[in-house]
Amino acid sequence: MSRWSALHAYLHGGSAHTETVLREYVVPTTGELLDRGEISSWFFVRYWEGGPHLRWRVADATTATMRRLRDGLTEAVAALPPPAGELRPADWYARFGTAGTAGGAGGPDLGWHPHGTVLDQPYHPEVDRYGGPEAIGAAEELFAASSRVAATLLDATPARRRSTTVDLLFGFLAASGLTAPEVVRFLRGYANGWTLVPESHGQDLGLALIAAERDYHANPAAYAERRRLIDDIVTGRRGATTSVNFWADAVTGYAATLRALQGQGRLRGTVAGILASQLHMLHNRLGLSIPAECHLAWLVSFAYAEPSAYAGPAQPPDFHPDTLDAADRGYHERSKFVRARWPEQHPRPVEPVRADPGAPVGAATLALPEPTPGALGDASLAEVLLARRTRYDFGPDGLDAAELGRLLRYAAGETAPDRDAPSDGDAPSDGDAPSDGDAPSDGDDPPEGGGSRLLAYPSPGGLVTTRLVVLPRRVTGVPAALYRYLPERHGLQRVAADPGAARLARIAPQFAPPGTPPGTGDTGGNGEPGGPAGTGGPGGLDVEAVALWLFVVADLDRVRTRYGLRGYRFAAIETGHLAQNLLLAATAAGLSAAPVGGFYDDELNHLLLLDGLTSTTFYAIALARSVQPAAG
């Protein structure tokens, strides 16, 4: 194993200073050292703790070599023009949220080094982050590869750097061994994950998605073609001397090493998680900001999610086609149950789920109050059904935890303990045709093997393919944040911080920007763009008036595994059941509720940290206390 030494150069003049030092001293000096055999490897990384600085690491250098490198690096830094202005520690650390406030505001425990400081520092590898002690050597080899690739772009024009950065990501993915669906999940999980990192504090990462959609849809065929070209280069020209080939070859070997260790039970963490860390290290060396990383991840994910991209910017797909090969008609035909094909269409067995499969592990749960008898009021079911309206008369008063608990318990909660009774409804009576239970339209019979949760709404095969994401913004006793409702605990599990009114206002075309006077209206619609007053135009739904948001999410993988193409239809049915429960419970409680189905899908999914492929939002419901009681 190599013996690593490190030098840290503190540079307060931005990326221009960093890249000048790399280009004029670090990269050429490293090449000379390698040629003379004074070092066996090297890599660099940009870092922020203690002030912005460059970390230069070399392997197997002697003490004399390190002394000479430090002197040379000090001279190179001293030759830089002075920074444009003073960088104050408090201002710098404020950019990093809680990560920048260790020990108090301004991060005194993180230290601070003036511009031009060059230090010898020990190298402390992040062993666990990169798979454990048996994987760290391979990780360092890939650090060196990504450093070499980044060095080749130091003199490139901005346009070439942008295009090569896209190609490097395509090459990384082609070499990773991930399937196309895994790539989409990987990239969108990568982009979503930055929302949870303190270093992204104060950055609206939703704007990166909007920019990526704009760039991709300007010419989707170009990205689809680039993906195909890089795939061919990576698989057919291994060993070629281009930067993309060199990088992809290195990633291919690295991914194989990780999977071999995983197969032997000697890898800490997941292959995908470790690859994500390595991808970030490439982006760090290329000088990408967090928003730029997110933009790139979304951009390339579209090229995988839409493989049959249309021919160019002048030929966008018709969103309202009236043809037999329209996507919706084609899907409906292919997802039909057909007697002659029943043996191959028969639902496949899946394991029962006794708790929310997507619930984050280890997060604290906020218990909600259990409702008292008659808590939804004295109205009969008939009266509630007749009174249900889409209402936008949101009053200024908030809700309380008891009201939230009643709403969720009755509309989405468990109605009985788990049951362990096998179902015989999924076995065809004669092997050729379905019996009544074989193809449940929306029933809640448990899957083969039994053991399912009984909820207040039906679920196909008892799979429970929906979940509820809750955003209380004015609910007394419940801090504003994104939560997942856990029916089995009747509690809320925190997922992320409140995204804020500005981001909420962008998720649907009919929402009004913060500060816009809201319209009024009382409709039976579902908040489509261009709807009645209060749902579209300059007087759209005022997100700041909403006390509580409920997002109905479908987890599609399990229902797809069991029911194949039919699964998406079943998932849509189940989300409708849950949404109607919520609307009726809100009506009974005297709350105004406005369901919204016309939203920008990926923007809302990103806000909720969903990938839009495995899990996606089907419905959003805005609620608040009514200005006036609902009509009976």
XYZ file of C-alpha atoms in Angstrom:
632
model
C 0.000 0.000 0.000
C 1.246 3.496 -0.867
C 2.499 5.944 1.745
C 0.801 9.262 1.158
C 1.947 12.803 1.974
C -0.097 15.975 1.562
C 0.311 19.715 1.098
C -2.554 22.174 1.617
C -2.444 25.568 -0.154
C -4.999 28.137 1.061
C -6.233 30.237 -1.858
C -8.817 32.984 -1.339
C -9.010 34.165 -4.938
C -11.598 31.675 -6.151
C -11.300 28.932 -8.762
C -9.041 31.091 -10.934
C -6.320 30.960 -8.259
C -6.766 27.220 -7.762
C -6.567 26.413 -11.457
C -3.589 28.687 -12.018
C -1.632 26.852 -9.319
C -2.688 23.501 -10.745
C -1.856 24.430 -14.318
C 1.430 26.257 -13.715
C 2.947 24.247 -10.884
C 1.163 21.173 -9.518
C 0.418 19.318 -12.770
C 3.781 19.856 -14.534
C 5.726 19.188 -11.340
C 3.797 15.992 -10.721
C 4.547 14.794 -14.240
C 8.263 15.337 -13.683
C 8.170 13.507 -10.350
C 6.424 10.518 -11.911
C 8.912 10.430 -14.802
C 11.850 10.426 -12.362
C 10.233 7.834 -10.098
C 10.202 10.172 -7.089
C 6.505 9.474 -6.496
C 4.287 6.574 -7.513
C 0.933 8.379 -7.743
C -0.865 11.644 -6.975
C -4.237 13.312 -6.759
C -5.752 16.591 -5.675
C -9.005 17.800 -4.161
C -10.588 21.186 -3.502
C -11.796 21.704 0.063
C -13.384 24.357 2.272
C -12.630 23.678 5.944
C -10.192 26.230 7.339
C -10.801 28.402 4.275
C -10.838 27.485 0.567
C -7.790 25.447 -0.287
C -6.183 22.925 -2.601
C -5.066 19.572 -1.203
C -2.202 18.005 -3.162
C -1.400 14.423 -2.260
C 1.547 12.393 -3.504
C 2.498 8.777 -2.868
C 5.840 7.418 -1.703
C 7.728 10.728 -1.707
C 10.840 11.150 0.438
C 11.140 13.838 3.096
C 13.530 15.761 0.845
C 11.078 15.628 -2.056
C 8.242 16.901 0.126
C 10.407 19.765 1.400
C 11.212 20.769 -2.175
C 7.537 20.533 -3.200
C 6.449 22.714 -0.310
C 8.982 25.403 -1.198
C 7.920 25.338 -4.842
C 4.221 25.446 -4.001
C 4.789 28.371 -1.645
C 6.528 30.303 -4.439
C 3.737 29.493 -6.919
C 1.090 30.732 -4.497
C 3.065 33.897 -3.724
C 3.208 34.714 -7.441
C -0.593 34.907 -7.683
C -2.293 38.300 -7.841
C -3.860 39.238 -4.499
C -7.520 38.321 -3.944
C -10.038 40.979 -4.985
C -11.228 41.414 -1.409
C -10.818 40.065 2.077
C -12.543 36.752 2.726
C -13.862 36.790 6.286
C -14.286 33.480 8.145
C -17.874 34.203 9.221
C -18.927 35.024 5.650
C -17.183 31.958 4.270
C -18.574 29.485 6.788
C -22.090 30.918 6.495
C -22.206 29.381 3.004
C -22.142 25.884 4.453
C -25.034 25.962 6.914
C -24.651 23.725 9.947
C -21.453 22.205 8.535
C -19.856 25.632 8.765
C -20.876 26.420 12.333
C -19.058 23.774 14.344
C -18.503 25.191 17.797
C -20.628 28.263 17.112
C -21.350 30.870 14.467
C -18.435 31.308 12.124
C -17.041 27.872 12.850
C -14.181 28.711 15.240
C -13.486 25.013 15.805
C -12.887 24.591 12.071
C -9.914 26.951 12.107
C -8.905 29.559 9.573
C -5.802 30.068 7.447
C -4.929 33.282 5.598
C -4.516 33.392 1.845
C -1.130 32.070 0.749
C -0.633 29.648 3.650
C 0.971 26.326 2.636
C 0.998 23.505 5.185
C 2.264 19.949 5.451
C -0.705 17.890 6.606
C -1.246 14.207 7.354
C -3.453 12.247 4.987
C -6.497 10.690 6.655
C -8.339 8.542 4.086
C -12.123 8.236 4.352
C -11.913 4.470 4.571
C -15.549 3.698 5.355
C -16.897 6.091 2.726
C -15.041 4.194 0.015
C -15.864 0.635 1.028
C -13.512 -0.220 3.877
C -9.809 -1.041 4.232
C -9.784 -3.567 1.403
C -11.294 -1.064 -1.044
C -9.401 2.114 -0.199
C -6.393 1.263 -2.384
C -8.611 0.928 -5.470
C -10.371 4.165 -4.492
C -7.053 6.030 -4.414
C -6.199 4.686 -7.860
C -9.442 6.161 -9.173
C -8.697 9.451 -7.363
C -5.497 9.570 -9.396
C -7.356 8.789 -12.618
C -9.938 11.534 -12.098
C -7.178 14.004 -11.180
C -5.355 13.190 -14.403
C -8.551 13.649 -16.411
C -9.339 16.972 -14.731
C -5.791 18.172 -15.408
C -6.273 17.693 -19.160
C -9.130 20.225 -19.120
C -7.344 23.055 -17.314
C -6.526 24.788 -20.624
C -9.806 23.903 -22.344
C -12.336 26.491 -23.446
C -15.533 26.713 -21.367
C -17.514 25.080 -24.182
C -15.109 22.150 -24.423
C -15.076 21.720 -20.654
C -18.875 21.582 -20.577
C -19.159 19.046 -23.388
C -16.335 16.869 -22.054
C -17.861 16.913 -18.574
C -21.085 15.496 -20.034
C -19.094 12.869 -21.948
C -17.177 11.892 -18.807
C -20.456 11.275 -16.990
C -21.793 9.194 -19.871
C -18.527 7.241 -19.824
C -18.682 6.769 -16.058
C -22.210 5.376 -16.311
C -21.421 3.115 -19.252
C -18.505 1.660 -17.283
C -20.338 1.390 -13.960
C -22.241 -1.807 -14.728
C -25.566 -0.182 -13.824
C -28.632 -0.922 -15.934
C -30.529 1.977 -17.534
C -33.237 2.060 -14.801
C -30.497 1.869 -12.159
C -28.728 4.790 -13.832
C -31.845 6.977 -13.672
C -32.357 6.125 -9.997
C -28.656 6.697 -9.312
C -28.493 10.108 -10.984
C -31.722 11.437 -9.517
C -30.864 10.088 -6.094
C -27.502 11.825 -6.478
C -29.179 15.149 -7.275
C -31.838 14.748 -4.579
C -29.255 13.824 -1.973
C -27.577 17.216 -2.174
C -30.715 18.751 -0.654
C -29.876 16.989 2.615
C -26.233 18.091 2.738
C -25.396 21.125 4.923
C -23.016 22.437 2.261
C -26.021 23.171 0.013
C -27.413 25.584 2.609
C -29.212 28.528 0.997
C -29.039 27.115 -2.542
C -32.257 26.522 -4.484
C -31.341 23.260 -6.198
C -34.741 23.118 -7.879
C -33.428 25.756 -10.281
C -30.765 23.294 -11.456
C -33.516 20.868 -12.483
C -35.407 23.595 -14.347
C -32.237 24.542 -16.231
C -31.514 20.891 -17.051
C -35.023 20.396 -18.469
C -34.609 23.513 -20.593
C -31.214 22.421 -21.910
C -32.281 18.850 -22.598
C -35.534 19.684 -24.367
C -33.780 22.230 -26.575
C -32.295 19.234 -28.437
C -32.949 15.850 -26.805
C -31.758 13.944 -29.857
C -28.267 15.354 -29.386
C -28.006 13.947 -25.859
C -29.470 10.603 -26.873
C -26.974 10.361 -29.722
C -24.100 11.390 -27.463
C -25.041 8.689 -24.997
C -25.057 6.061 -27.758
C -21.714 7.292 -29.083
C -20.003 7.209 -25.684
C -21.477 3.761 -24.969
C -19.929 2.521 -28.225
C -16.586 4.155 -27.453
C -16.444 2.723 -23.953
C -17.342 -0.824 -24.975
C -15.626 -0.969 -28.366
C -12.426 1.057 -27.945
C -11.022 0.060 -24.592
C -7.463 1.241 -24.135
C -7.822 4.243 -26.454
C -5.981 7.379 -25.373
C -8.862 9.859 -25.126
C -9.742 11.253 -21.709
C -13.165 9.630 -21.837
C -11.680 6.222 -22.682
C -9.004 6.500 -20.006
C -11.614 7.475 -17.416
C -14.107 4.789 -18.446
C -11.443 2.075 -18.415
C -10.453 3.096 -14.884
C -14.090 3.069 -13.726
C -14.676 -0.350 -15.307
C -11.855 -1.875 -13.273
C -12.890 -0.052 -10.119
C -16.527 -1.156 -10.345
C -15.394 -4.751 -10.901
C -13.229 -4.556 -7.775
C -16.116 -3.239 -5.696
C -18.473 -5.960 -6.890
C -15.887 -8.657 -6.234
C -15.444 -7.426 -2.660
C -19.209 -7.192 -2.269
C -19.627 -10.771 -3.444
C -17.109 -11.888 -0.824
C -18.849 -9.940 1.932
C -15.827 -7.670 2.371
C -17.264 -4.366 1.147
C -18.641 -1.739 3.506
C -21.562 0.174 2.038
C -23.180 -0.224 -1.359
C -21.559 -0.172 -4.772
C -23.891 2.614 -5.917
C -23.151 4.721 -2.844
C -19.393 4.374 -3.285
C -19.655 5.175 -6.994
C -21.612 8.315 -6.098
C -18.763 9.445 -3.842
C -16.255 8.858 -6.636
C -18.422 10.779 -9.090
C -18.465 13.718 -6.705
C -14.683 13.583 -6.477
C -14.436 13.841 -10.277
C -16.792 16.824 -10.227
C -14.825 18.404 -7.389
C -11.621 18.169 -9.412
C -13.400 19.644 -12.419
C -14.436 22.589 -10.241
C -18.197 22.015 -10.416
C -20.450 23.682 -7.866
C -23.249 21.746 -6.157
C -25.917 23.272 -8.463
C -23.747 22.387 -11.479
C -23.468 18.786 -10.277
C -27.242 18.588 -9.870
C -27.820 20.141 -13.294
C -25.506 17.592 -14.892
C -27.111 14.640 -13.100
C -30.620 15.662 -14.156
C -29.540 16.424 -17.709
C -27.969 13.025 -18.287
C -30.809 11.212 -16.491
C -33.212 12.516 -19.140
C -31.111 10.919 -21.882
C -31.557 7.549 -20.146
C -35.194 7.980 -19.119
C -36.241 8.964 -22.638
C -34.233 6.632 -24.900
C -36.445 7.217 -27.947
C -35.760 10.952 -27.992
C -37.364 12.778 -30.851
C -35.430 13.970 -33.835
C -34.697 17.550 -32.876
C -35.910 20.866 -31.538
C -38.241 21.413 -34.493
C -40.100 18.143 -33.913
C -41.302 17.906 -30.317
C -43.638 15.021 -29.554
C -47.331 15.786 -29.828
C -48.782 15.891 -26.315
C -52.345 15.538 -27.650
C -52.085 12.888 -30.384
C -55.206 11.247 -31.791
C -53.511 8.196 -33.260
C -53.563 4.498 -32.501
C -49.866 4.542 -31.626
C -50.282 7.320 -29.049
C -48.456 6.400 -25.847
C -51.575 6.299 -23.682
C -53.540 4.130 -26.118
C -50.587 1.833 -26.625
C -50.107 1.425 -22.885
C -53.818 0.782 -22.300
C -53.867 -1.971 -24.916
C -50.686 -3.625 -23.638
C -51.833 -3.528 -20.015
C -55.152 -5.289 -20.592
C -55.763 -8.684 -19.006
C -56.464 -11.151 -21.833
C -57.829 -14.646 -21.256
C -55.588 -16.194 -23.913
C -52.486 -14.656 -22.300
C -53.448 -15.187 -18.675
C -50.762 -17.794 -17.874
C -48.009 -15.255 -18.665
C -49.929 -12.312 -17.179
C -50.714 -14.037 -13.888
C -49.537 -11.941 -10.906
C -46.132 -12.923 -9.559
C -45.571 -13.572 -5.854
C -43.995 -10.836 -3.751
C -43.155 -10.656 -0.089
C -45.781 -9.007 2.130
C -44.939 -5.698 3.746
C -45.871 -5.015 7.362
C -44.510 -1.465 7.499
C -43.734 1.365 5.126
C -40.910 -0.049 2.938
C -39.535 3.398 2.215
C -39.427 4.684 5.774
C -35.970 6.073 6.602
C -34.104 4.022 9.171
C -33.120 5.694 12.409
C -35.058 8.932 11.977
C -37.055 10.095 14.976
C -40.818 9.659 14.842
C -43.193 12.372 15.989
C -46.224 10.636 17.501
C -49.577 12.117 16.532
C -52.534 12.311 18.941
C -55.051 9.503 18.641
C -58.501 10.840 17.740
C -61.383 10.659 20.170
C -64.746 9.145 19.173
C -66.756 11.476 16.995
C -63.718 13.616 16.320
C -64.717 14.294 12.708
C -67.998 15.878 13.737
C -71.630 14.881 13.627
C -72.185 14.952 9.858
C -73.433 11.748 8.276
C -71.582 10.102 5.400
C -74.289 11.305 3.014
C -73.878 14.879 4.226
C -70.111 14.719 3.818
C -70.382 13.311 0.297
C -72.781 16.071 -0.722
C -70.698 18.796 0.920
C -67.373 17.849 -0.684
C -66.048 20.723 -2.796
C -62.689 21.891 -4.060
C -62.259 25.013 -1.938
C -59.699 27.803 -1.978
C -61.121 29.954 0.822
C -58.053 29.427 2.972
C -58.216 31.355 6.213
C -55.281 32.785 8.153
C -55.632 30.482 11.155
C -53.484 27.374 11.302
C -54.365 23.837 12.352
C -53.177 21.896 15.368
C -51.599 18.487 15.887
C -54.894 16.952 17.026
C -56.605 17.971 13.781
C -53.724 16.607 11.726
C -53.791 13.368 13.713
C -57.535 12.926 13.147
C -57.253 13.596 9.438
C -54.433 11.112 8.868
C -55.727 8.454 11.243
C -59.169 8.217 9.659
C -58.157 8.724 6.025
C -54.820 6.899 5.818
C -54.286 5.000 9.059
C -54.330 1.327 9.919
C -57.763 -0.049 10.708
C -56.656 -3.423 12.116
C -53.423 -5.202 13.119
C -51.451 -7.213 10.578
C -53.149 -10.371 9.499
C -51.509 -13.662 8.687
C -53.977 -15.519 6.545
C -52.982 -17.002 3.191
C -55.030 -15.935 0.230
C -56.237 -18.390 -2.357
C -57.517 -15.677 -4.631
C -54.370 -15.546 -6.723
C -54.468 -19.170 -7.894
C -56.394 -19.615 -11.182
C -59.143 -22.175 -10.852
C -58.145 -24.109 -13.944
C -54.806 -22.638 -15.010
C -56.327 -20.971 -18.041
C -58.626 -18.223 -16.839
C -58.599 -15.872 -13.879
C -60.963 -16.387 -11.018
C -62.572 -13.417 -9.321
C -59.603 -12.867 -7.031
C -56.824 -13.315 -9.590
C -56.941 -9.839 -11.027
C -58.188 -7.539 -8.290
C -59.242 -4.191 -9.690
C -58.433 -2.479 -6.435
C -59.184 -4.944 -3.668
C -57.098 -5.375 -0.569
C -56.662 -9.142 -0.545
C -53.160 -10.008 0.636
C -50.641 -11.448 -1.811
C -49.573 -15.070 -1.803
C -48.112 -16.011 1.548
C -50.488 -13.729 3.436
C -49.569 -11.104 5.972
C -50.600 -7.599 4.979
C -51.590 -4.333 6.604
C -55.234 -3.294 6.752
C -55.599 0.393 5.996
C -58.490 2.795 5.582
C -58.345 2.426 1.788
C -58.020 -0.613 -0.513
C -54.726 -1.630 -2.064
C -54.180 -4.067 -4.979
C -53.168 -7.421 -3.593
C -52.612 -5.805 -0.200
C -49.281 -4.445 -1.452
C -49.778 -0.934 -0.014
C -48.134 0.834 -2.936
C -48.928 4.351 -1.732
C -47.467 6.533 0.971
C -48.243 9.966 2.220
C -45.705 12.794 2.430
C -46.866 15.513 4.803
C -45.760 19.145 4.857
C -47.284 21.029 7.806
C -46.452 24.718 7.400
C -48.838 26.136 10.012
C -49.757 23.282 12.349
C -49.316 23.986 16.044
C -47.186 21.336 17.723
C -45.649 20.039 14.482
C -42.514 21.845 13.222
C -42.620 22.783 9.547
C -40.750 20.108 7.582
C -41.301 17.295 5.114
C -42.469 14.126 6.857
C -43.494 10.633 5.881
C -46.668 9.414 7.538
C -46.205 5.994 9.140
C -49.669 4.406 9.525
C -48.412 1.520 11.670
C -47.116 4.018 14.257
C -49.585 6.834 13.587
C -46.610 9.129 13.506
C -44.518 11.373 11.288
C -40.924 10.639 10.344
C -38.892 13.650 9.264
C -37.492 13.485 5.738
C -36.167 16.974 5.019
C -36.536 20.644 5.853
C -39.481 22.742 4.727
C -38.629 23.626 1.093
C -40.207 27.074 1.469
C -42.939 29.001 -0.304
C -40.824 30.003 -3.311
C -40.199 26.394 -4.345
C -43.772 25.336 -3.599
C -45.079 28.137 -5.811
C -43.094 26.753 -8.765
C -44.398 23.185 -8.708
C -47.598 23.901 -10.655
C -48.437 26.423 -13.380
C -51.618 27.453 -11.567
C -49.853 28.450 -8.341
C -49.276 32.130 -7.627
C -45.781 33.387 -6.794
C -45.385 34.392 -3.144
C -46.883 37.808 -2.532
C -49.375 37.624 -5.421
C -52.971 38.418 -4.365
C -54.840 35.104 -4.566
C -57.963 34.630 -6.609
C -61.119 33.152 -5.202
C -63.199 30.289 -6.370
C -65.308 27.337 -5.382
C -65.008 24.636 -7.985
C -65.344 20.939 -8.330
C -62.155 20.655 -10.365
C -58.713 19.397 -9.444
C -56.654 22.509 -9.963
C -55.774 22.159 -13.634
C -53.909 24.979 -15.370
C -56.304 27.492 -16.827
C -59.068 26.504 -14.432
C -61.483 28.767 -12.601
C -60.462 31.753 -10.567
C -58.211 30.657 -7.755
C -56.596 27.865 -9.772
C -54.786 29.591 -12.609
C -53.448 32.847 -13.946
C -52.234 35.771 -11.858
C -54.791 34.999 -9.158
C -53.717 31.380 -8.737
C -53.552 29.331 -5.582
C -51.602 31.217 -2.925
C -49.139 28.713 -1.471
C -48.491 30.922 1.555
C -52.140 30.572 2.574
C -51.869 26.773 2.720
C -51.503 25.471 6.272
C -50.962 21.820 5.347
C -49.821 19.987 2.223
C -50.447 16.291 1.639
C -48.675 14.512 -1.219
C -49.918 11.099 -2.332
C -46.940 9.097 -3.588
C -46.955 5.794 -5.473
C -44.088 3.343 -4.958
C -44.178 1.592 -8.307
C -41.563 -1.162 -8.112
C -43.484 -3.682 -5.996
C -46.757 -3.275 -7.870
C -44.868 -3.520 -11.158
C -43.051 -6.651 -10.009
C -46.342 -8.318 -9.134
C -48.642 -7.095 -11.871
C -46.313 -6.098 -14.698
C -47.782 -3.516 -17.045
C -51.073 -3.603 -15.179
C -49.331 -2.345 -12.056
C -49.335 1.315 -13.049
C -53.115 1.237 -13.424
C -53.490 -0.361 -10.002
C -51.165 2.242 -8.461
C -53.220 5.074 -9.935
C -56.412 3.525 -8.569
C -54.920 3.188 -5.087
C -53.704 6.778 -4.975
C -57.198 7.891 -5.958
C -58.723 5.918 -3.093
C -56.377 7.539 -0.589
C -56.845 11.028 -2.010
C -60.633 10.761 -1.844
C -60.409 9.565 1.757
C -58.355 12.629 2.617
C -60.770 14.985 0.872
C -63.814 13.497 2.588
C -62.137 13.535 5.998
C -61.166 17.174 5.442
C -64.753 17.994 4.492
C -66.074 16.306 7.626
C -63.590 18.294 9.714
C -64.690 21.581 8.150
C -61.408 22.221 6.344
C -60.918 23.706 2.889
C -59.110 21.298 0.596
C -57.927 21.732 -2.993
C -56.587 18.672 -4.842
C -53.933 19.375 -7.466
C -53.055 16.956 -10.247
C -51.613 19.399 -12.782
C -48.084 19.882 -11.452
C -44.599 19.772 -12.937
C -43.794 16.164 -12.119
C -40.034 16.180 -11.775
C -39.998 19.485 -9.914
C -42.443 18.185 -7.316
C -40.699 14.808 -7.102
C -37.364 16.567 -6.581
C -38.884 18.700 -3.845
C -40.061 15.484 -2.125
C -36.715 13.697 -2.786
C -38.327 11.150 -5.138
C -36.687 9.864 -8.307
C -39.854 9.938 -10.429
C -39.159 6.405 -11.635
C -39.319 4.102 -8.628
C -41.510 6.505 -6.664
C -43.571 9.366 -8.020
C -46.207 11.831 -6.879
C -49.731 11.257 -8.174
C -51.629 13.874 -6.219
C -51.100 16.968 -4.080
C -53.712 18.331 -1.684
C -53.610 21.828 -0.185
C -55.526 22.315 3.068
C -56.299 25.096 5.515
C -58.969 26.170 7.918
C -61.900 27.609 5.982
C -62.756 31.272 6.043
C -66.386 30.219 6.338
C -67.988 26.842 7.079
C -68.621 24.526 4.150
C -72.151 24.459 2.798
C -74.163 21.486 3.979
